[in-house]
mmCIF file of C-alpha atoms and ligand atoms in Angstrom:
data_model
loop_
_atom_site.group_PDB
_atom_site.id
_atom_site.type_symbol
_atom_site.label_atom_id
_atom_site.label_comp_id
_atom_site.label_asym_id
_atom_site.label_seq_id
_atom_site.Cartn_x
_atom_site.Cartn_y
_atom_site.Cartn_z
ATOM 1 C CA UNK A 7 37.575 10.100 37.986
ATOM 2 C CA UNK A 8 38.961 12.561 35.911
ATOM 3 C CA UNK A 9 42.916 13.125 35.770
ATOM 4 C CA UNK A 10 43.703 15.706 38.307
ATOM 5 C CA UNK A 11 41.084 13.809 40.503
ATOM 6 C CA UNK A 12 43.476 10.805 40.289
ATOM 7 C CA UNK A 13 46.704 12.206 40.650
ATOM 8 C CA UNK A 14 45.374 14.005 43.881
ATOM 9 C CA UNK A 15 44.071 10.400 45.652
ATOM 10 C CA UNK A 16 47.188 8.328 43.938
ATOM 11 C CA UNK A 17 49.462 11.267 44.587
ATOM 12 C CA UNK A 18 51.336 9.591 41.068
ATOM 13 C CA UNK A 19 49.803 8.840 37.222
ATOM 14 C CA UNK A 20 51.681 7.087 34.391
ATOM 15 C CA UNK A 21 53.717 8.577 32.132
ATOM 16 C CA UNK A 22 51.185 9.582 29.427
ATOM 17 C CA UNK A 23 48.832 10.935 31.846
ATOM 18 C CA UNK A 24 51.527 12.961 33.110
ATOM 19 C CA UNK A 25 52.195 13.704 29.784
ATOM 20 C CA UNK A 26 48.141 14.273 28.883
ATOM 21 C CA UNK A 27 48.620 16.947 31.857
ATOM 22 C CA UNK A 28 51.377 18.801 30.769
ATOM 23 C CA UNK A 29 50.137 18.997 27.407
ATOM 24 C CA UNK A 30 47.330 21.407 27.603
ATOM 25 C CA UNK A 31 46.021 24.210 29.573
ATOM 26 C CA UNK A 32 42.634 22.082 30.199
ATOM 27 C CA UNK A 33 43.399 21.058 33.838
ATOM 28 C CA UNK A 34 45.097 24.277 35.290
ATOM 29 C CA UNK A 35 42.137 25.240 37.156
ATOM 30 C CA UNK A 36 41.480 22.437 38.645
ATOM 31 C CA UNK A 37 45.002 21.565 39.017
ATOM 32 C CA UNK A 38 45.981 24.330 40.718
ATOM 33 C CA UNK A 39 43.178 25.427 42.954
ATOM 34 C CA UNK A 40 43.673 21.538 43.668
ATOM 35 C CA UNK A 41 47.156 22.196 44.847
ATOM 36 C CA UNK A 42 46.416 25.202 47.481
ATOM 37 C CA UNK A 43 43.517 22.793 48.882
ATOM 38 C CA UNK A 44 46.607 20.738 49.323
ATOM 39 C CA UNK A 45 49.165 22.768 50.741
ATOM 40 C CA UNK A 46 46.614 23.889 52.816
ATOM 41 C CA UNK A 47 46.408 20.854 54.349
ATOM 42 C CA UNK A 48 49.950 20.660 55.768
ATOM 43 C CA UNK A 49 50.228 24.146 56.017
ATOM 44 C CA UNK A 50 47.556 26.415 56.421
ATOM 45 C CA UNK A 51 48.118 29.884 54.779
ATOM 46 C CA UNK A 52 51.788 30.110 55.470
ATOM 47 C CA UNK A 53 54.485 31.226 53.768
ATOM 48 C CA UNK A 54 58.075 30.713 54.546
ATOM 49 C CA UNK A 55 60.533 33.284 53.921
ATOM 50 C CA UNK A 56 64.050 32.110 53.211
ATOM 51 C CA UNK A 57 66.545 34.878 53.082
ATOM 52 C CA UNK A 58 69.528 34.738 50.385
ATOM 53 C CA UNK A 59 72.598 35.510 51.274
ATOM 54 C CA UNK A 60 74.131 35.121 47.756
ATOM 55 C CA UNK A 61 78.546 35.131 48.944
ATOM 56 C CA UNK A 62 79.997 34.546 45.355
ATOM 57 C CA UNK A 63 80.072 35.435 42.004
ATOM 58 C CA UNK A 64 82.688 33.347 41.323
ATOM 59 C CA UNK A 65 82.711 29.655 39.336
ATOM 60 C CA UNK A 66 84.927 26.740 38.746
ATOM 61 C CA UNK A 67 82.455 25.664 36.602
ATOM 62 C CA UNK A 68 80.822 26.986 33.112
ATOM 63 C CA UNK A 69 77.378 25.566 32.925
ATOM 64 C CA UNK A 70 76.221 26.393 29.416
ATOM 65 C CA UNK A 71 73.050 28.560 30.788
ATOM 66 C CA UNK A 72 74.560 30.139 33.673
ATOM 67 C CA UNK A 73 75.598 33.894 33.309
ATOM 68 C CA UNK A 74 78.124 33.816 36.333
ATOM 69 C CA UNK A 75 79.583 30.644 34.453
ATOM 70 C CA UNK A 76 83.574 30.930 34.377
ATOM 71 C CA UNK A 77 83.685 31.537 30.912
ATOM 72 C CA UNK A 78 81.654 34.736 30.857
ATOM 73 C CA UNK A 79 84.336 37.343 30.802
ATOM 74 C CA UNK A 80 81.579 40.073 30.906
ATOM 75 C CA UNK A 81 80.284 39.072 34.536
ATOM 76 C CA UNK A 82 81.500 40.748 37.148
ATOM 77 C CA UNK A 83 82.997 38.871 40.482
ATOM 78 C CA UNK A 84 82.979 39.835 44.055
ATOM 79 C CA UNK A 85 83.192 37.505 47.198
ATOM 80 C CA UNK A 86 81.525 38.715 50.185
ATOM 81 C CA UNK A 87 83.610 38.888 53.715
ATOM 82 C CA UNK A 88 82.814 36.737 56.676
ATOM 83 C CA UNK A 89 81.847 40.030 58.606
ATOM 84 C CA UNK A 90 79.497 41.340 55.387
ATOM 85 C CA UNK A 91 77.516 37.656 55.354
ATOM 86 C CA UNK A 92 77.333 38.219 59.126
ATOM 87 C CA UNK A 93 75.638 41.307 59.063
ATOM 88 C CA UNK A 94 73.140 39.938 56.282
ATOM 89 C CA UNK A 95 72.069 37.257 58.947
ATOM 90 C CA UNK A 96 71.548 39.870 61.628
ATOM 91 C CA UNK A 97 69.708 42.593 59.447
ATOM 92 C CA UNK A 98 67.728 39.257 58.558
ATOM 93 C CA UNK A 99 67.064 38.328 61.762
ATOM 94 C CA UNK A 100 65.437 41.647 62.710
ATOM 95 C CA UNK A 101 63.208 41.251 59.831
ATOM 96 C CA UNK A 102 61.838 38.312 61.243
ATOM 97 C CA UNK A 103 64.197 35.793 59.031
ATOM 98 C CA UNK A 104 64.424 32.551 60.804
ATOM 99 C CA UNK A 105 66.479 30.883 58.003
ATOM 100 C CA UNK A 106 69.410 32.003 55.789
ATOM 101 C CA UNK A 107 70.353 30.654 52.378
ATOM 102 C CA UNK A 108 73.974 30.923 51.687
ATOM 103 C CA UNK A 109 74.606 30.631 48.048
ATOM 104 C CA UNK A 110 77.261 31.032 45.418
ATOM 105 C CA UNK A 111 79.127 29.515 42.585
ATOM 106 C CA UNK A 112 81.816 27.032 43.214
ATOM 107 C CA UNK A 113 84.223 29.067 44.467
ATOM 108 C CA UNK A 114 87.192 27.116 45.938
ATOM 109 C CA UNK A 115 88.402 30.438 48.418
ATOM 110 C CA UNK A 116 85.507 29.367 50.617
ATOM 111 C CA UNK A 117 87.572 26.464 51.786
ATOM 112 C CA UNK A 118 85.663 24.156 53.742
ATOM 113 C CA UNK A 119 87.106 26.096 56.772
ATOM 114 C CA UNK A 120 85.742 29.257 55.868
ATOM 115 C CA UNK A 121 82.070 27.647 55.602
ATOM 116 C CA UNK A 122 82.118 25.833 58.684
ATOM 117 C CA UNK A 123 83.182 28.873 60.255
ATOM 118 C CA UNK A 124 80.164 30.926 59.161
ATOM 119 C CA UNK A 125 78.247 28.210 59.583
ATOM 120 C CA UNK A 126 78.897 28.221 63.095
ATOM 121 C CA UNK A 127 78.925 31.430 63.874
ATOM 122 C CA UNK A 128 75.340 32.215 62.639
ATOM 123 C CA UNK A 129 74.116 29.394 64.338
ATOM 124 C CA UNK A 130 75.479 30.907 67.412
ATOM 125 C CA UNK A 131 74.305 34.023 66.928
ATOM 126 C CA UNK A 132 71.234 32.417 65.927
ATOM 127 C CA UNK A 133 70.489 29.161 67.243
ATOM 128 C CA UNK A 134 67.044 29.459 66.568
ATOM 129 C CA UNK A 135 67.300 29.961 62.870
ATOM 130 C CA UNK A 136 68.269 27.387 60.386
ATOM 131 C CA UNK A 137 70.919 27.609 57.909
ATOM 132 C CA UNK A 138 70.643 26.343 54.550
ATOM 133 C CA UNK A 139 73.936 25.899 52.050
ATOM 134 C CA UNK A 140 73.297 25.950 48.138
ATOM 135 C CA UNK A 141 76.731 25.762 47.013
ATOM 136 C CA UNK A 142 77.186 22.881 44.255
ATOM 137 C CA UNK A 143 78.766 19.831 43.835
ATOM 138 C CA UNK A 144 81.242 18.851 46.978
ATOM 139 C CA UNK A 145 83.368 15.932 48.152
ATOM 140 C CA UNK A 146 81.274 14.149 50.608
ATOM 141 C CA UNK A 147 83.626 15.207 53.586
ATOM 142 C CA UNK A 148 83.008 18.687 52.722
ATOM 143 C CA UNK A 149 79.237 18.111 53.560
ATOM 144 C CA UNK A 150 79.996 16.070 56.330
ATOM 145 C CA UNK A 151 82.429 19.378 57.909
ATOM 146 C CA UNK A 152 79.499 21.729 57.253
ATOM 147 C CA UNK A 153 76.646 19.182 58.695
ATOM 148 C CA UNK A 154 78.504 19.252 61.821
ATOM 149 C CA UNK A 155 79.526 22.511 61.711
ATOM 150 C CA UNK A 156 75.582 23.196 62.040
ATOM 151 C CA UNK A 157 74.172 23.730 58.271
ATOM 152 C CA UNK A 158 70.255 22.288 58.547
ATOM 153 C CA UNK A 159 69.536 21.958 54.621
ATOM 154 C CA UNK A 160 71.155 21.983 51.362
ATOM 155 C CA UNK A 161 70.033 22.756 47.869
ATOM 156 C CA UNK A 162 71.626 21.334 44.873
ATOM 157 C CA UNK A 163 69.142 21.013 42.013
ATOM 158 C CA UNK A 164 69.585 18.329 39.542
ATOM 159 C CA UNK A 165 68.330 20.455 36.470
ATOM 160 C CA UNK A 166 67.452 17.247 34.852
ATOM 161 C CA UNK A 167 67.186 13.949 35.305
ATOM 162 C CA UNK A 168 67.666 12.616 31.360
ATOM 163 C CA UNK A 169 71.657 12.280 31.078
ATOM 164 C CA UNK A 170 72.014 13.278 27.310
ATOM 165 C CA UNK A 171 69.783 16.198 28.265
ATOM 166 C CA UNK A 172 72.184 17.034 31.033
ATOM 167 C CA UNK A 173 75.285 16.461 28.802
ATOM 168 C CA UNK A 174 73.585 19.036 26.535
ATOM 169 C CA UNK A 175 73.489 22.154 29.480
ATOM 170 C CA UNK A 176 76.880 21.264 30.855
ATOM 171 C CA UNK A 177 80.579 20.462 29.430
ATOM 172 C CA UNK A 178 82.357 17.118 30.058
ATOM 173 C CA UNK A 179 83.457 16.409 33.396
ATOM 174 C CA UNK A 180 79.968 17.495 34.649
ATOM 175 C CA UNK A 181 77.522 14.325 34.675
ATOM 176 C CA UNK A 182 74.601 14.068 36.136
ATOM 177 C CA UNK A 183 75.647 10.601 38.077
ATOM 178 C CA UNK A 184 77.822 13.135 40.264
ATOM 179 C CA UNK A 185 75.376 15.363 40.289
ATOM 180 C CA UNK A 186 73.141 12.473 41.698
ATOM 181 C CA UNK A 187 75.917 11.168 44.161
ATOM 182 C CA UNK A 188 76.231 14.091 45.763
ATOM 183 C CA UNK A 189 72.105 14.206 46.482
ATOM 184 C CA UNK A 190 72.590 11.176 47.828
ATOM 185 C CA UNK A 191 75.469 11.811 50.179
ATOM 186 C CA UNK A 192 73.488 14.487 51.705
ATOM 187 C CA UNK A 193 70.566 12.598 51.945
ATOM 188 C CA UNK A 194 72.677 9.786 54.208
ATOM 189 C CA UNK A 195 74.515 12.460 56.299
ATOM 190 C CA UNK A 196 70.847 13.617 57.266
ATOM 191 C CA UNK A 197 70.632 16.846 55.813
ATOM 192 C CA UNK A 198 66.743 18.793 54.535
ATOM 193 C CA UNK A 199 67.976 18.227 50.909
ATOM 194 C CA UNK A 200 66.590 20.464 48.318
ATOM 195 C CA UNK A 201 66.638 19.427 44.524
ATOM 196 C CA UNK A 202 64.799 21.061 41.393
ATOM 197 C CA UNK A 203 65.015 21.739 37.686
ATOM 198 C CA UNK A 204 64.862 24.383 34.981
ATOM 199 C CA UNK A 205 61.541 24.299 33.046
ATOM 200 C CA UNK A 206 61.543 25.007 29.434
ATOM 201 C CA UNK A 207 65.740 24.814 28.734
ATOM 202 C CA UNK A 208 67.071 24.287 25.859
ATOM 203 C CA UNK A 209 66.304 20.918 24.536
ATOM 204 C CA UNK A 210 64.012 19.917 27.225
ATOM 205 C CA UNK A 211 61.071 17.441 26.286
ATOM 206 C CA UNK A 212 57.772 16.828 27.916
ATOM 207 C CA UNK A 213 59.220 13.397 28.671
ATOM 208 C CA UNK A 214 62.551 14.803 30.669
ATOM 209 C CA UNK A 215 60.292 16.803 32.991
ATOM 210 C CA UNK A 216 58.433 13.377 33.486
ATOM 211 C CA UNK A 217 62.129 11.923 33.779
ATOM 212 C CA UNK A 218 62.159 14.887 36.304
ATOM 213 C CA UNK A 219 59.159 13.449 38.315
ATOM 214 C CA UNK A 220 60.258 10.415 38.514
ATOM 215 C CA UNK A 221 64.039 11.413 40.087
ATOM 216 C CA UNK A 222 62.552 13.176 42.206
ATOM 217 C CA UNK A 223 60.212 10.246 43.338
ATOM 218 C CA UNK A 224 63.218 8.263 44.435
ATOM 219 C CA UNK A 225 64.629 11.121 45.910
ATOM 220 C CA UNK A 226 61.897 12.413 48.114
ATOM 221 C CA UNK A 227 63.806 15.340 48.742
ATOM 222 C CA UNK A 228 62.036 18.153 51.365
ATOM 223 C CA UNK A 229 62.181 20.845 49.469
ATOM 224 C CA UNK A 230 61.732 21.396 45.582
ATOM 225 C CA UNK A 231 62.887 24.370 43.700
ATOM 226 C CA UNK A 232 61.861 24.964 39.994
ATOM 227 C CA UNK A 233 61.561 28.053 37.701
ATOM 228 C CA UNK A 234 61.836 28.782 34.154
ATOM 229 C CA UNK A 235 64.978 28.473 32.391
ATOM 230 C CA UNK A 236 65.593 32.203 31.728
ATOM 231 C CA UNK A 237 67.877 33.027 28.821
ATOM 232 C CA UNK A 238 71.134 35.059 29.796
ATOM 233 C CA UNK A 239 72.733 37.022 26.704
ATOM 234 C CA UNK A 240 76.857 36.363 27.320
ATOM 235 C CA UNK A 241 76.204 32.832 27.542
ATOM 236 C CA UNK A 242 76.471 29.845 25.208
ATOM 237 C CA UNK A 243 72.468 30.062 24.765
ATOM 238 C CA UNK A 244 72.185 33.407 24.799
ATOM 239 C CA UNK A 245 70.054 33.964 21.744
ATOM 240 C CA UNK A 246 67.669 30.791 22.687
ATOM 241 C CA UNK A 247 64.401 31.584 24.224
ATOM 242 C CA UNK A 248 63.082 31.302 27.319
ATOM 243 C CA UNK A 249 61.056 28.974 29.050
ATOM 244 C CA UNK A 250 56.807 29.841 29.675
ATOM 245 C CA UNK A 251 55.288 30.841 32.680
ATOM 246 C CA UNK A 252 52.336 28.387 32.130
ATOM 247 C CA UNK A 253 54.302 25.276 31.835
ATOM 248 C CA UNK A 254 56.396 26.142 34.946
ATOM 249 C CA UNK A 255 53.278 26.821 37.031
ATOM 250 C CA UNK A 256 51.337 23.588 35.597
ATOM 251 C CA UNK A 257 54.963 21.640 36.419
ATOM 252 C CA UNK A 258 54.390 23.129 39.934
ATOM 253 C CA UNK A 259 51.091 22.263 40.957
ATOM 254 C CA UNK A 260 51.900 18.573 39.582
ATOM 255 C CA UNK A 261 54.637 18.895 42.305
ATOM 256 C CA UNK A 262 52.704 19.751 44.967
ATOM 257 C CA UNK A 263 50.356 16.688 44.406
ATOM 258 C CA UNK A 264 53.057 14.597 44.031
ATOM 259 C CA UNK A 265 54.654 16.132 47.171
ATOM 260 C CA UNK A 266 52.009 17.543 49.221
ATOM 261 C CA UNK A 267 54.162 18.295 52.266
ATOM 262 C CA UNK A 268 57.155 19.310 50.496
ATOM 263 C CA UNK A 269 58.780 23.318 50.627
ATOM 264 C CA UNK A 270 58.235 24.419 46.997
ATOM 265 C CA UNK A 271 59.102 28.627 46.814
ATOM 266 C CA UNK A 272 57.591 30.520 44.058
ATOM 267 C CA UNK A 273 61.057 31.531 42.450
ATOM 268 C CA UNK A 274 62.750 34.730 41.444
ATOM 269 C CA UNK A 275 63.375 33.042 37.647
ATOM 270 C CA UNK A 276 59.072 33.337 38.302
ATOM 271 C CA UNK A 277 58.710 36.761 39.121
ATOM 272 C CA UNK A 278 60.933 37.666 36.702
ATOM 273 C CA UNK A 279 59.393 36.168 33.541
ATOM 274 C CA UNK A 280 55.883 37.623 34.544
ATOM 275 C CA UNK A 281 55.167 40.658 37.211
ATOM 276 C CA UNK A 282 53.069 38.390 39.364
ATOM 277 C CA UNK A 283 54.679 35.214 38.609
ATOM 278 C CA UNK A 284 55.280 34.878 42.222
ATOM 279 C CA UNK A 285 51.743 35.416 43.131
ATOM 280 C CA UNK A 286 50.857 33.276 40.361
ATOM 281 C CA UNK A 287 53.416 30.543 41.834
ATOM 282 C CA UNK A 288 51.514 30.667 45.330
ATOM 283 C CA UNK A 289 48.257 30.057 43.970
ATOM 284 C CA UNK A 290 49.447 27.007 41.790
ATOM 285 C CA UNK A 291 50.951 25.444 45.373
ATOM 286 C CA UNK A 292 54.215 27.190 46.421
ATOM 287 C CA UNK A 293 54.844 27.786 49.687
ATOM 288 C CA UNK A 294 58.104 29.372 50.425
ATOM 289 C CA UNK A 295 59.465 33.040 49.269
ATOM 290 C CA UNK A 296 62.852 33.480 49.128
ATOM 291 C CA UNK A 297 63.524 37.680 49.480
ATOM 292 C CA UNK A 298 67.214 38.703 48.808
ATOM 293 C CA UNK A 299 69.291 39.755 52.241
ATOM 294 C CA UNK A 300 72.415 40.591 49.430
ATOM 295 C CA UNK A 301 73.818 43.425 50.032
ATOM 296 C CA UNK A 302 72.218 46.064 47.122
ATOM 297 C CA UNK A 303 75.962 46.613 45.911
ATOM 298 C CA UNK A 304 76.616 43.262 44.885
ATOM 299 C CA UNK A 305 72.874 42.230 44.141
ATOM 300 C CA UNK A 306 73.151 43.073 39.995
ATOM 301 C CA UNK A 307 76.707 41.222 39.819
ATOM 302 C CA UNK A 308 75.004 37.768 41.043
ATOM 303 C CA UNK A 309 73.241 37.922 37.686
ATOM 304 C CA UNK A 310 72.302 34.019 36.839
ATOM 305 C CA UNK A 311 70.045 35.208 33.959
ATOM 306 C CA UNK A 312 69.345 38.328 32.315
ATOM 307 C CA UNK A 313 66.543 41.156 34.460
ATOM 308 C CA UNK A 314 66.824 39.183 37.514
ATOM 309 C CA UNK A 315 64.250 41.319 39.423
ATOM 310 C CA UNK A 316 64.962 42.897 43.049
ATOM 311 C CA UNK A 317 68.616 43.714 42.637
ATOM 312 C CA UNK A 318 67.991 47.371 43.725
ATOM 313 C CA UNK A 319 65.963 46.785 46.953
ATOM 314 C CA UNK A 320 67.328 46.574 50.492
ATOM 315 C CA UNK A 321 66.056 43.907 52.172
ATOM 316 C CA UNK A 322 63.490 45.712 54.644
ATOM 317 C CA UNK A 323 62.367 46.705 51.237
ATOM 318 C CA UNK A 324 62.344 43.364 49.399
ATOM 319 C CA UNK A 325 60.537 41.751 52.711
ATOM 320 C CA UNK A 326 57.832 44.606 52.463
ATOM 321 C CA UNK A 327 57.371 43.883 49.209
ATOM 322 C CA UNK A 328 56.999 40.213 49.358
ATOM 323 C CA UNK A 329 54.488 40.481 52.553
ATOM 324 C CA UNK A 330 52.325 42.855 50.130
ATOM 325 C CA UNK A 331 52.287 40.334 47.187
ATOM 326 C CA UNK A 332 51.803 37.441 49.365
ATOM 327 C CA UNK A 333 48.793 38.949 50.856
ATOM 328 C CA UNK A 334 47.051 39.782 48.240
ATOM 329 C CA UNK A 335 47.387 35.892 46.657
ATOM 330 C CA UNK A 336 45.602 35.037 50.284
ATOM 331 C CA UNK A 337 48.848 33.706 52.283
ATOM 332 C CA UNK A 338 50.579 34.938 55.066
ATOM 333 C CA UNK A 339 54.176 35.386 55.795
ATOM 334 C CA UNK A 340 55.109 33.741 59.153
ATOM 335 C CA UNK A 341 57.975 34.144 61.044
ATOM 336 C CA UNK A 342 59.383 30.431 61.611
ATOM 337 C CA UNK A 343 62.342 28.216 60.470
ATOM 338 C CA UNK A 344 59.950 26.914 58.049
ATOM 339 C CA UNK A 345 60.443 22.781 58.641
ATOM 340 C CA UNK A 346 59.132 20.750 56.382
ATOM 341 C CA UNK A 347 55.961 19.040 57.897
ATOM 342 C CA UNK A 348 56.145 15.837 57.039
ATOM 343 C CA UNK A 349 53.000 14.259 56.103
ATOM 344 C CA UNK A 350 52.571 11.905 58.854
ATOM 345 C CA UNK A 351 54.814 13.694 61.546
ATOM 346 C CA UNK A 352 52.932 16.494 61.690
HETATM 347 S S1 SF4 B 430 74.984 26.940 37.500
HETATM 348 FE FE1 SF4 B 430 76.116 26.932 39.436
HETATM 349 S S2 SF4 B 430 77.846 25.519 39.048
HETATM 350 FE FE2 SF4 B 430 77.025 26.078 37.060
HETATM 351 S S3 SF4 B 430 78.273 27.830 36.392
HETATM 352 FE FE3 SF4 B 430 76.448 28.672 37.428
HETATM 353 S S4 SF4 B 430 77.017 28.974 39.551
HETATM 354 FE FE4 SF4 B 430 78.550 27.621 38.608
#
């Protein structure tokens, strides 16, 4: 049995095949055309959209990589209004947008009051969509308010699992054990939890993204977001380079072995380091898109990384788009809440 052969019955390797895997571009082929066989599987040709509402550019924190970090004087800050996130949700819903993604930096004027608020009034407005939160680190109360204000999922990526790697992309008082906590607490409180990593940032080792894997494992979180680190100029790494397109897609269609029923999008950070990288993310095992419901005037502040692509689209535009370049990788865009369909609950 040859490597990718084994992974797909054991759904796991050791470390140094993982390792033998990531190492070369030998496998892809079979690796990936492996993967949509896979995804197949659970979920046919479809493709979830996810619609980002992205509600603040501000940060507490100043995560060495991040271009809306607090530190970056050049970035420029806006919050957007109950009523404005509102209408993103409802020009959304027309679109066919059965779930929202409401995401922004720590920003402590969205008290928890605030967020349960919107929370619950797109879910009335809505109750057939779900609502997913991606909005960092949070006392365990905080997610318990939102949870029962209504929020479905939450995404909080680890960016990686080695702890002296993680000391090296954030500043003290960030640690990756509270990073972990807070995983966990939203695991228990019975949240969709949604974790992920850069590939390729600064520092990063074969054997972290292995360390990566193996988080992950205990994890089993339902959805898995991962893209390559992409180098933003007024930040602390601004003249390192940026992670490759190859490694990121190989990384992915390990992932979708590993987690064959899991939601794994083919990022933005993809189809902004290559033209198709989205395409390119499908056919390596993605599943999920995740077109920007922003409105355009704020779309270029929320700037995580440098030539984020579709800040200048409206979203009718950004969802024709994506239903084009889906298409043509094979898939089709459905309209659906997009649940995770668990392998043996299906
Ligand atoms: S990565 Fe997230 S928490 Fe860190 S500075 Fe950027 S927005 Fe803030």
């Amino acid at each position: 049995m040859n490597l990718v052969e084994e992974l797909r019955t054991r759904r796991n390797l050791s470390d140094e095949d993982f390792l033998r895997l990531l190492k070369t571009d030998e496998y892809d082929q079979e690796l990936f055309s492996s993967a949509v066989r896979l995804r197949q599987k659970y979920y046919g040709n479809d493709v979830y959209l996810r619609g980002l509402i992205e509600i603040s550019s501000y940060c507490k924190n100043d995560c060495y990589y991040c271009g809306i970090r607090k530190g970056n004087r050049q970035a420029q800050r806006y919050r957007l209004s109950e009523e404005e996130i509102l209408e993103c949700a409802r020009q959304g819903y027309e679109l066919g947008f059965r779930t929202f993604v409401l995401q922004g930096g720590e920003d402590p004027w969205f008290t928890d009051e605030r967020i349960c608020g919107i929370v619950s009034q797109i879910k009335a407005e809505h109750p057939d969509c779900a609502v997913t939160l991606s909005l960092g680190e949070k006392e365990r109360s905080s997610y318990q308010a939102y949870f029962d204000a209504g929020a479905d999922r939450y995404l909080l990526r680890h960016e990686t699992a080695d702890p002296e790697h993680y000391s090296l992309l954030h500043p003290a008082g960030m640690s990756l054990s509270a990073r972990k906590q807070c995983l966990w607490d939203l695991k228990e409180i019975g949240y969709q939890v949604g974790s992920g990593f850069m590939v390729g940032s600064p520092w990063q080792t074969l054997e972290h993204l292995i360390a990566d894997i193996r988080f992950l494992q205990e994890l089993e979180p339902d959805m898995i977001g991962i893209g390559p680190y992409i180098n933003h100029r007024d930040t602390p790494f601004g003249g390192m380079e940026s992670g490759s397109l190859d490694l990121c897609l190989r990384m992915l269609g390990i992932l979708r072995h590993v987690f064959a029923d899991a939601l794994i999008p083919a990022t933005t950070a993809l189809g902004t380091i290559h033209p198709q990288g989205r395409e390119l993310g499908l056919l390596a095992g993605a599943n999920v898109v995740m077109p920007n419901l922003s409105p355009v005037s704020v779309r270029k502040k929320y700037e995580l990384y440098d030539n984020k692509i579709c800040t200048g689209e409206e979203a009718a535009e950004c969802r024709g788009c994506l239903q084009r370049r889906v298409s043509s990788a094979g898939f089709e865009i459905v309209v659906d809440r997009g649940d995770r369909r668990k392998e043996y609950g299906l």
